[in-house]
Coordinates of C-alpha atoms and ligand atoms in Angstrom, one line a residue:
L723 CA -85.4 -19.3 136.9
W724 CA -84.6 -20.0 141.2
I725 CA -87.6 -20.9 143.4
V726 CA -86.7 -19.4 146.6
D727 CA -88.1 -19.2 150.5
K728 CA -89.3 -15.7 150.8
D729 CA -88.1 -16.7 154.3
V730 CA -84.9 -16.2 153.2
D731 CA -83.1 -16.5 156.9
N732 CA -84.4 -19.9 157.8
S733 CA -83.5 -21.5 154.5
D734 CA -81.4 -22.5 152.6
S735 CA -82.1 -20.0 149.6
Y736 CA -79.0 -18.5 149.6
P737 CA -77.3 -19.6 146.9
Q738 CA -79.6 -18.6 144.7
I739 CA -79.5 -15.1 145.7
I740 CA -76.8 -14.8 145.4
E741 CA -76.6 -16.3 142.0
A742 CA -79.0 -14.1 140.6
A743 CA -76.7 -11.3 142.5
S744 CA -73.7 -11.6 141.0
I745 CA -75.9 -11.7 137.6
L746 CA -77.2 -8.1 137.6
R747 CA -73.5 -7.4 138.9
E748 CA -72.8 -8.9 134.8
N749 CA -75.4 -6.0 133.4
E750 CA -78.1 -9.1 133.0
T751 CA -82.0 -8.8 133.6
V752 CA -83.1 -10.0 136.9
A753 CA -87.2 -10.8 137.9
F754 CA -87.7 -9.8 141.5
P755 CA -89.9 -10.0 143.4
T756 CA -91.1 -6.6 145.3
E757 CA -94.1 -6.1 147.5
T758 CA -95.8 -4.6 145.1
V759 CA -96.3 -6.8 141.7
Y760 CA -92.4 -8.7 140.8
G761 CA -89.9 -5.8 139.3
L762 CA -87.5 -6.4 136.3
G763 CA -84.2 -5.3 138.1
A764 CA -80.6 -4.3 136.7
N765 CA -78.1 -2.3 137.5
A766 CA -78.8 0.9 137.9
T767 CA -75.3 2.7 136.8
S768 CA -75.0 0.8 133.6
D769 CA -76.6 1.6 130.6
E770 CA -75.8 -1.2 128.6
A771 CA -77.5 -2.9 131.6
V772 CA -80.3 -0.3 131.8
E773 CA -80.9 -0.8 128.0
K774 CA -81.9 -4.1 128.7
I775 CA -84.9 -3.7 130.6
Y776 CA -86.3 -1.6 127.4
Q777 CA -85.7 -4.3 125.4
A778 CA -87.6 -7.7 127.1
K779 CA -90.5 -5.1 128.6
G780 CA -90.5 -3.6 125.1
R781 CA -90.4 -0.1 127.0
P782 CA -91.0 3.6 125.2
G783 CA -88.0 5.5 126.1
D784 CA -89.1 8.4 127.5
N785 CA -90.5 6.5 130.3
P786 CA -88.1 6.5 133.3
L787 CA -87.5 3.8 135.4
I788 CA -88.2 3.1 139.6
V789 CA -84.7 3.2 141.2
H790 CA -84.3 0.2 144.3
I791 CA -82.8 0.1 147.1
A792 CA -82.4 -1.7 149.8
D793 CA -79.3 1.2 152.5
Y794 CA -80.3 4.3 153.4
S795 CA -76.5 5.4 152.3
Q796 CA -77.7 5.0 148.9
L797 CA -80.0 7.1 148.6
D798 CA -77.5 10.4 149.2
E799 CA -75.2 9.0 146.8
L800 CA -78.7 8.9 144.3
V801 CA -80.4 12.7 144.4
E802 CA -78.7 16.2 145.4
E803 CA -81.0 16.9 148.2
I804 CA -83.5 15.4 150.5
P805 CA -86.6 18.1 151.5
D806 CA -88.6 17.3 154.9
T807 CA -91.0 16.3 153.7
A808 CA -89.5 13.8 151.7
E809 CA -87.2 12.4 154.9
K810 CA -90.8 12.8 157.3
L811 CA -92.1 10.5 154.4
I812 CA -89.1 8.1 154.2
N813 CA -89.2 7.2 158.6
A814 CA -93.1 6.7 157.7
F815 CA -93.4 4.4 155.2
W816 CA -89.7 2.9 154.6
P817 CA -88.8 -0.3 153.2
G818 CA -91.9 -0.3 151.6
P819 CA -94.9 0.6 148.5
L820 CA -94.1 3.6 147.9
T821 CA -91.6 5.4 145.6
I822 CA -90.5 9.3 145.8
I823 CA -89.2 11.3 142.8
L824 CA -85.9 13.5 143.9
K825 CA -83.7 15.7 142.2
A826 CA -80.5 13.4 140.7
R827 CA -77.5 14.0 141.7
K828 CA -75.4 14.6 137.9
G829 CA -73.3 11.9 136.8
V830 CA -74.6 8.4 138.9
L831 CA -77.0 6.7 137.2
S832 CA -77.5 5.7 133.9
K833 CA -79.4 8.4 131.6
R834 CA -81.3 5.8 130.9
V835 CA -82.9 5.3 133.9
T836 CA -83.9 8.9 134.1
A837 CA -84.9 9.5 131.0
G838 CA -83.8 12.5 130.5
L839 CA -85.1 14.0 133.3
N840 CA -82.5 15.8 136.0
T841 CA -85.5 13.7 139.0
V842 CA -86.1 10.5 139.7
G843 CA -88.0 7.8 141.6
I844 CA -86.7 5.8 144.7
R845 CA -88.2 3.7 146.7
M846 CA -86.8 0.1 149.4
P847 CA -89.3 -2.5 149.0
D848 CA -90.5 -4.4 152.0
H849 CA -89.8 -7.4 150.7
P850 CA -86.7 -10.1 152.1
I851 CA -85.8 -10.9 148.9
A852 CA -86.1 -7.9 146.9
F853 CA -83.6 -7.0 149.5
E854 CA -81.3 -9.4 149.8
L855 CA -81.1 -9.4 146.2
I856 CA -80.1 -5.5 146.4
K857 CA -77.7 -6.1 149.7
H858 CA -75.7 -8.8 147.6
A859 CA -75.7 -6.9 144.2
K860 CA -74.5 -4.1 146.0
L861 CA -75.7 -1.8 143.5
P862 CA -79.0 0.8 143.1
I863 CA -81.8 -1.4 141.2
A864 CA -83.2 -0.1 138.4
A865 CA -86.3 -2.0 138.4
P866 CA -89.6 -1.3 135.8
S867 CA -93.1 -3.9 136.8
A868 CA -91.7 -7.9 135.0
N869 CA -94.4 -7.6 132.0
S870 CA -94.7 -6.2 128.8
S871 CA -95.1 -2.9 127.7
G872 CA -99.1 -2.1 128.3
K873 CA -99.9 -5.5 130.5
P874 CA -101.0 -6.0 133.6
S875 CA -98.2 -6.1 136.3
P876 CA -97.0 -9.4 137.1
T877 CA -97.9 -10.7 140.6
M878 CA -97.2 -14.1 140.0
A879 CA -93.9 -15.4 138.9
Q880 CA -95.6 -17.3 136.6
H881 CA -97.3 -13.6 135.0
V882 CA -93.6 -12.8 134.3
L883 CA -92.9 -16.2 132.2
E884 CA -95.9 -15.5 130.1
D885 CA -94.2 -12.7 129.3
L886 CA -90.3 -12.4 129.5
N887 CA -89.4 -16.0 128.7
G888 CA -86.5 -16.1 126.8
K889 CA -86.0 -12.2 126.6
I890 CA -84.5 -11.9 130.7
A891 CA -80.9 -14.1 132.1
G892 CA -83.3 -15.8 134.9
I893 CA -86.4 -14.8 137.3
V894 CA -86.1 -15.3 141.1
D895 CA -89.4 -17.0 141.8
G896 CA -90.9 -15.7 145.6
G897 CA -94.0 -16.7 145.2
E898 CA -97.3 -14.2 145.2
T899 CA -96.6 -10.9 145.8
G900 CA -98.8 -9.1 149.2
V901 CA -100.1 -5.5 147.7
G902 CA -101.0 -6.2 144.5
V903 CA -100.9 -2.9 142.6
E904 CA -97.5 -1.1 142.5
S905 CA -96.8 1.9 145.3
T906 CA -97.6 4.9 145.4
V907 CA -95.7 7.5 143.1
I908 CA -94.7 10.8 144.5
D909 CA -93.5 13.8 144.2
C910 CA -91.6 15.7 146.7
T911 CA -89.4 18.4 144.2
L912 CA -92.2 20.5 144.3
K913 CA -93.0 23.1 147.6
K914 CA -96.5 20.6 147.9
P915 CA -96.0 17.2 147.1
V916 CA -98.2 15.8 144.0
I917 CA -99.2 12.0 143.8
L918 CA -98.3 11.3 139.8
R919 CA -99.9 7.4 141.0
P920 CA -102.5 5.9 143.1
G921 CA -100.6 2.8 144.8
G922 CA -99.7 1.2 147.9
I923 CA -99.5 3.6 150.4
T924 CA -102.8 5.7 149.8
K925 CA -103.0 9.7 150.3
E926 CA -105.0 9.0 153.2
Q927 CA -102.1 6.9 155.3
L928 CA -99.3 10.3 153.0
E929 CA -101.6 12.7 154.6
E930 CA -101.2 11.5 158.2
V931 CA -97.9 12.7 157.4
I932 CA -97.2 15.3 156.0
G933 CA -100.6 17.1 155.9
Q934 CA -102.4 18.2 152.3
V935 CA -101.0 16.5 149.3
A936 CA -102.0 17.0 146.2
V937 CA -103.1 14.6 143.1
D938 CA -101.2 15.2 139.6
P939 CA -104.6 15.9 137.7
G940 CA -104.0 14.6 134.9
L941 CA -105.4 11.5 137.0
I942 CA -107.8 12.4 137.8
N943 CA -109.4 13.8 133.9
P944 CA -106.3 11.6 131.4
K945 CA -108.3 13.6 129.0
D946 CA -107.2 17.3 129.7
T947 CA -104.0 16.7 131.0
R948 CA -100.9 15.3 130.6
P949 CA -100.2 13.2 133.8
K950 CA -96.9 13.9 135.2
A951 CA -95.4 10.7 135.7
P952 CA -94.0 9.8 131.9
G953 CA -95.4 6.0 132.4
M954 CA -100.2 7.0 133.5
K955 CA -100.7 8.5 129.7
Y956 CA -100.0 4.9 128.0
T957 CA -102.7 2.5 128.0
H958 CA -101.7 -0.7 130.4
Y959 CA -103.1 -3.5 132.1
A960 CA -105.8 -3.8 129.3
P961 CA -106.7 -7.8 129.2
N962 CA -108.0 -8.9 124.7
A963 CA -111.3 -7.7 125.6
P964 CA -111.9 -5.2 126.2
V965 CA -113.2 -3.9 129.5
Y966 CA -116.1 -1.7 130.5
L967 CA -116.6 -0.4 133.9
V968 CA -120.4 -0.8 134.7
E969 CA -121.7 1.9 137.4
G970 CA -124.8 0.8 139.6
N971 CA -126.5 -2.5 141.7
S972 CA -126.5 -6.1 141.1
N973 CA -129.6 -6.1 138.5
F974 CA -127.4 -3.9 136.5
M975 CA -125.0 -5.4 136.0
Q976 CA -126.4 -8.7 135.5
E977 CA -129.2 -7.2 132.7
K978 CA -126.2 -5.0 130.7
I979 CA -124.2 -8.8 131.1
N980 CA -127.7 -10.7 129.3
E981 CA -128.2 -8.1 126.6
K982 CA -124.2 -9.2 125.5
R983 CA -125.6 -12.6 126.2
R984 CA -128.6 -12.1 124.0
E985 CA -126.2 -10.6 121.4
G986 CA -124.1 -13.7 121.8
L987 CA -121.0 -12.9 122.8
K988 CA -119.2 -14.3 126.1
V989 CA -119.1 -11.6 128.7
G990 CA -116.5 -11.8 131.8
A991 CA -116.5 -10.0 134.9
I992 CA -114.8 -8.7 137.8
L993 CA -116.5 -8.9 140.5
T994 CA -115.9 -9.6 144.2
E995 CA -117.0 -12.5 147.1
E996 CA -120.1 -10.4 147.3
S997 CA -121.1 -9.9 144.3
A998 CA -119.9 -13.2 142.3
K999 CA -123.0 -14.2 144.9
A1000 CA -126.0 -12.4 142.8
I1001 CA -124.1 -12.3 139.4
D1002 CA -123.9 -14.8 136.6
A1003 CA -121.1 -14.5 133.4
D1004 CA -119.8 -16.9 131.3
V1005 CA -116.7 -16.3 132.9
V1006 CA -116.4 -14.7 136.6
A1007 CA -113.3 -13.7 138.2
V1008 CA -113.6 -13.2 141.3
C1009 CA -111.0 -10.2 142.8
G1010 CA -112.2 -10.1 147.1
T1011 CA -113.9 -8.9 148.9
R1012 CA -115.6 -5.7 149.6
Q1013 CA -114.9 -5.7 153.2
H1014 CA -111.0 -5.3 152.7
L1015 CA -110.1 -4.2 149.3
E1016 CA -106.8 -5.0 150.0
T1017 CA -108.0 -8.1 148.8
T1018 CA -109.1 -7.1 146.1
A1019 CA -105.9 -5.2 145.2
H1020 CA -103.9 -8.4 145.6
A1021 CA -106.2 -10.2 143.0
L1022 CA -106.8 -7.2 140.5
Y1023 CA -103.3 -8.1 137.9
D1024 CA -104.0 -11.9 138.0
A1025 CA -108.2 -11.3 137.0
L1026 CA -107.5 -9.5 134.4
R1027 CA -104.6 -11.5 133.0
S1028 CA -106.9 -14.2 133.6
F1029 CA -109.8 -13.3 130.8
N1030 CA -106.0 -14.1 127.7
Q1031 CA -106.8 -17.5 129.3
S1032 CA -110.6 -17.9 128.1
D1033 CA -111.6 -16.2 125.1
V1034 CA -114.4 -14.0 126.5
D1035 CA -115.4 -11.2 123.9
I1036 CA -115.9 -8.1 126.4
I1037 CA -115.6 -7.6 130.3
F1038 CA -117.7 -5.7 132.7
S1039 CA -115.6 -4.5 135.7
E1040 CA -117.5 -3.7 139.4
V1041 CA -116.7 -0.6 140.3
F1042 CA -114.9 1.0 143.8
P1043 CA -115.3 4.3 146.4
L1044 CA -112.3 6.2 145.2
K1045 CA -110.8 6.3 148.6
G1046 CA -108.0 4.2 150.9
I1047 CA -106.8 2.0 148.2
G1048 CA -110.4 1.6 146.5
L1049 CA -108.3 5.1 144.6
A1050 CA -104.7 3.4 143.2
I1051 CA -107.8 0.2 142.5
M1052 CA -109.8 2.8 140.6
N1053 CA -107.1 3.8 138.5
R1054 CA -105.9 1.1 137.0
L1055 CA -109.2 0.1 136.2
E1056 CA -109.9 3.0 134.2
K1057 CA -106.6 2.1 133.1
A1058 CA -107.1 -0.9 131.6
A1059 CA -110.5 0.4 129.9
G1060 CA -110.0 2.8 129.0
H1061 CA -112.0 5.3 131.0
R1062 CA -115.5 3.4 129.8
Y1063 CA -118.4 3.4 131.5
I1064 CA -121.0 2.4 131.3
I1065 CA -123.7 4.7 134.5
D1066 CA -127.3 3.2 135.6
E1067 CA -128.9 6.7 135.0
H1068 CA -132.1 5.7 137.2
A1069 CA -129.7 4.6 140.1
E1070 CA -130.1 6.8 143.4
K1071 CA -127.1 8.5 143.6
Ligands
TXA2026 O1 -94.0 -1.1 143.5 C1 -93.5 -0.3 142.3 O2 -93.2 1.0 141.7 C2 -93.2 -1.3 141.4 C3 -92.2 -2.8 141.6 C4 -91.2 -2.8 140.6 O3 -91.2 -1.3 142.4 N1 -92.2 -0.8 139.7 C5 -93.1 -0.7 139.2 O4 -92.2 0.2 137.5 O5 -93.9 0.1 139.0 P1 -92.7 1.0 137.2 O6 -92.3 0.9 135.5 O7 -93.7 -0.5 136.2 O8 -93.1 2.3 137.2 C6 -93.5 3.5 137.3 C7 -94.3 5.2 137.3 C8 -93.5 5.2 135.5 O9 -95.6 5.7 135.6 C9 -93.1 6.4 135.1 O10 -93.6 7.3 134.7 C10 -92.8 7.2 137.3 O11 -92.8 5.7 138.0 N2 -92.0 7.0 137.5 C11 -90.2 7.1 137.2 N3 -89.5 8.6 137.4 C12 -90.4 8.9 137.9 C13 -89.7 11.0 137.4 N4 -88.8 11.1 137.5 N5 -90.4 11.7 137.6 C14 -91.7 11.9 137.2 N6 -92.0 9.7 137.2 C15 -91.5 8.7 137.1
MG2027 MG1 -95.4 -0.7 135.3

């Protein structure tokens, strides 16, 4: 574990970053912070290194990894072509929480990275530690979120330790991540780009730059269609206790909580500051404010994880509008809840 100041330039953290980078060059795995969540990095050109990521996470082999770069010249080495839409998005949002799916150049990356697809997801993270680490490793770095497969993604080094201690070569601890949910994944190999995973860059932001963007129908109605990002079909982000999404006002949520308590269950609740004032549960994870849903995204995974430290039997969560960062929050909550809803049928819509 290396503890590194986020303000890399004005700290004495360089030796630690250089050590972590050299371990990546030895084809070992290192977890590091990005602006979204912690990633588990490995040399994307080495089968041996990439295999260690799948092993440590217990990740299904058909779920491809995102490749992280720190320099635009790396992009040309990795992909066949950069369509117009991709170029516009890169100019607008890199470095940042946007992963772009492009046609992979053959024979450069380990086949384990792309899981047999002829495309590759690439992003340039906006985090000084990630940037310096990739720069010093002088490699494209494959990095999925640094959690055990199925658990909420890590937003603190502590979360990485909980899941992967003993299974990886090291962790660069740079404090809490910023955005708190993963990058948006957009497929730019098609004429009309499609969002495969909502995330840190919103649909609205993308549309300002390239016009109308489609959303993979598998995300909205997951039972009907197979999502195009292989990772989106797996259960994810789930705490040990079952999660239910509650659509209704505070009184309705309180009634549902009270019903379960009368059955003798210990009830957890995921609430914003506003609702937490009005609702009482056995364990409450306060998740930002409804005024700024970015704060909810930031706190979400720690909230989901926190319930595994208490012995709650059931978890209720409030719901959020499907716009802006709300789309990414609801996508993660729906997966955590296995799409289970409790809806107030009497509420006015
Ligand atoms: O914010 C993030 O993106 C974080 C940080 C560490 O960068 N990484 C991350 O990686 O969330 P991961 O592996 O947990 O999620 C990658 C997602 C998966 O749903 C995967 O199926 C999809 O991207 N994906 C990767 N390559 C793809 C490809 N070629 N085509 C379609 N989907 C792809
Ligand atoms: Mg992940």
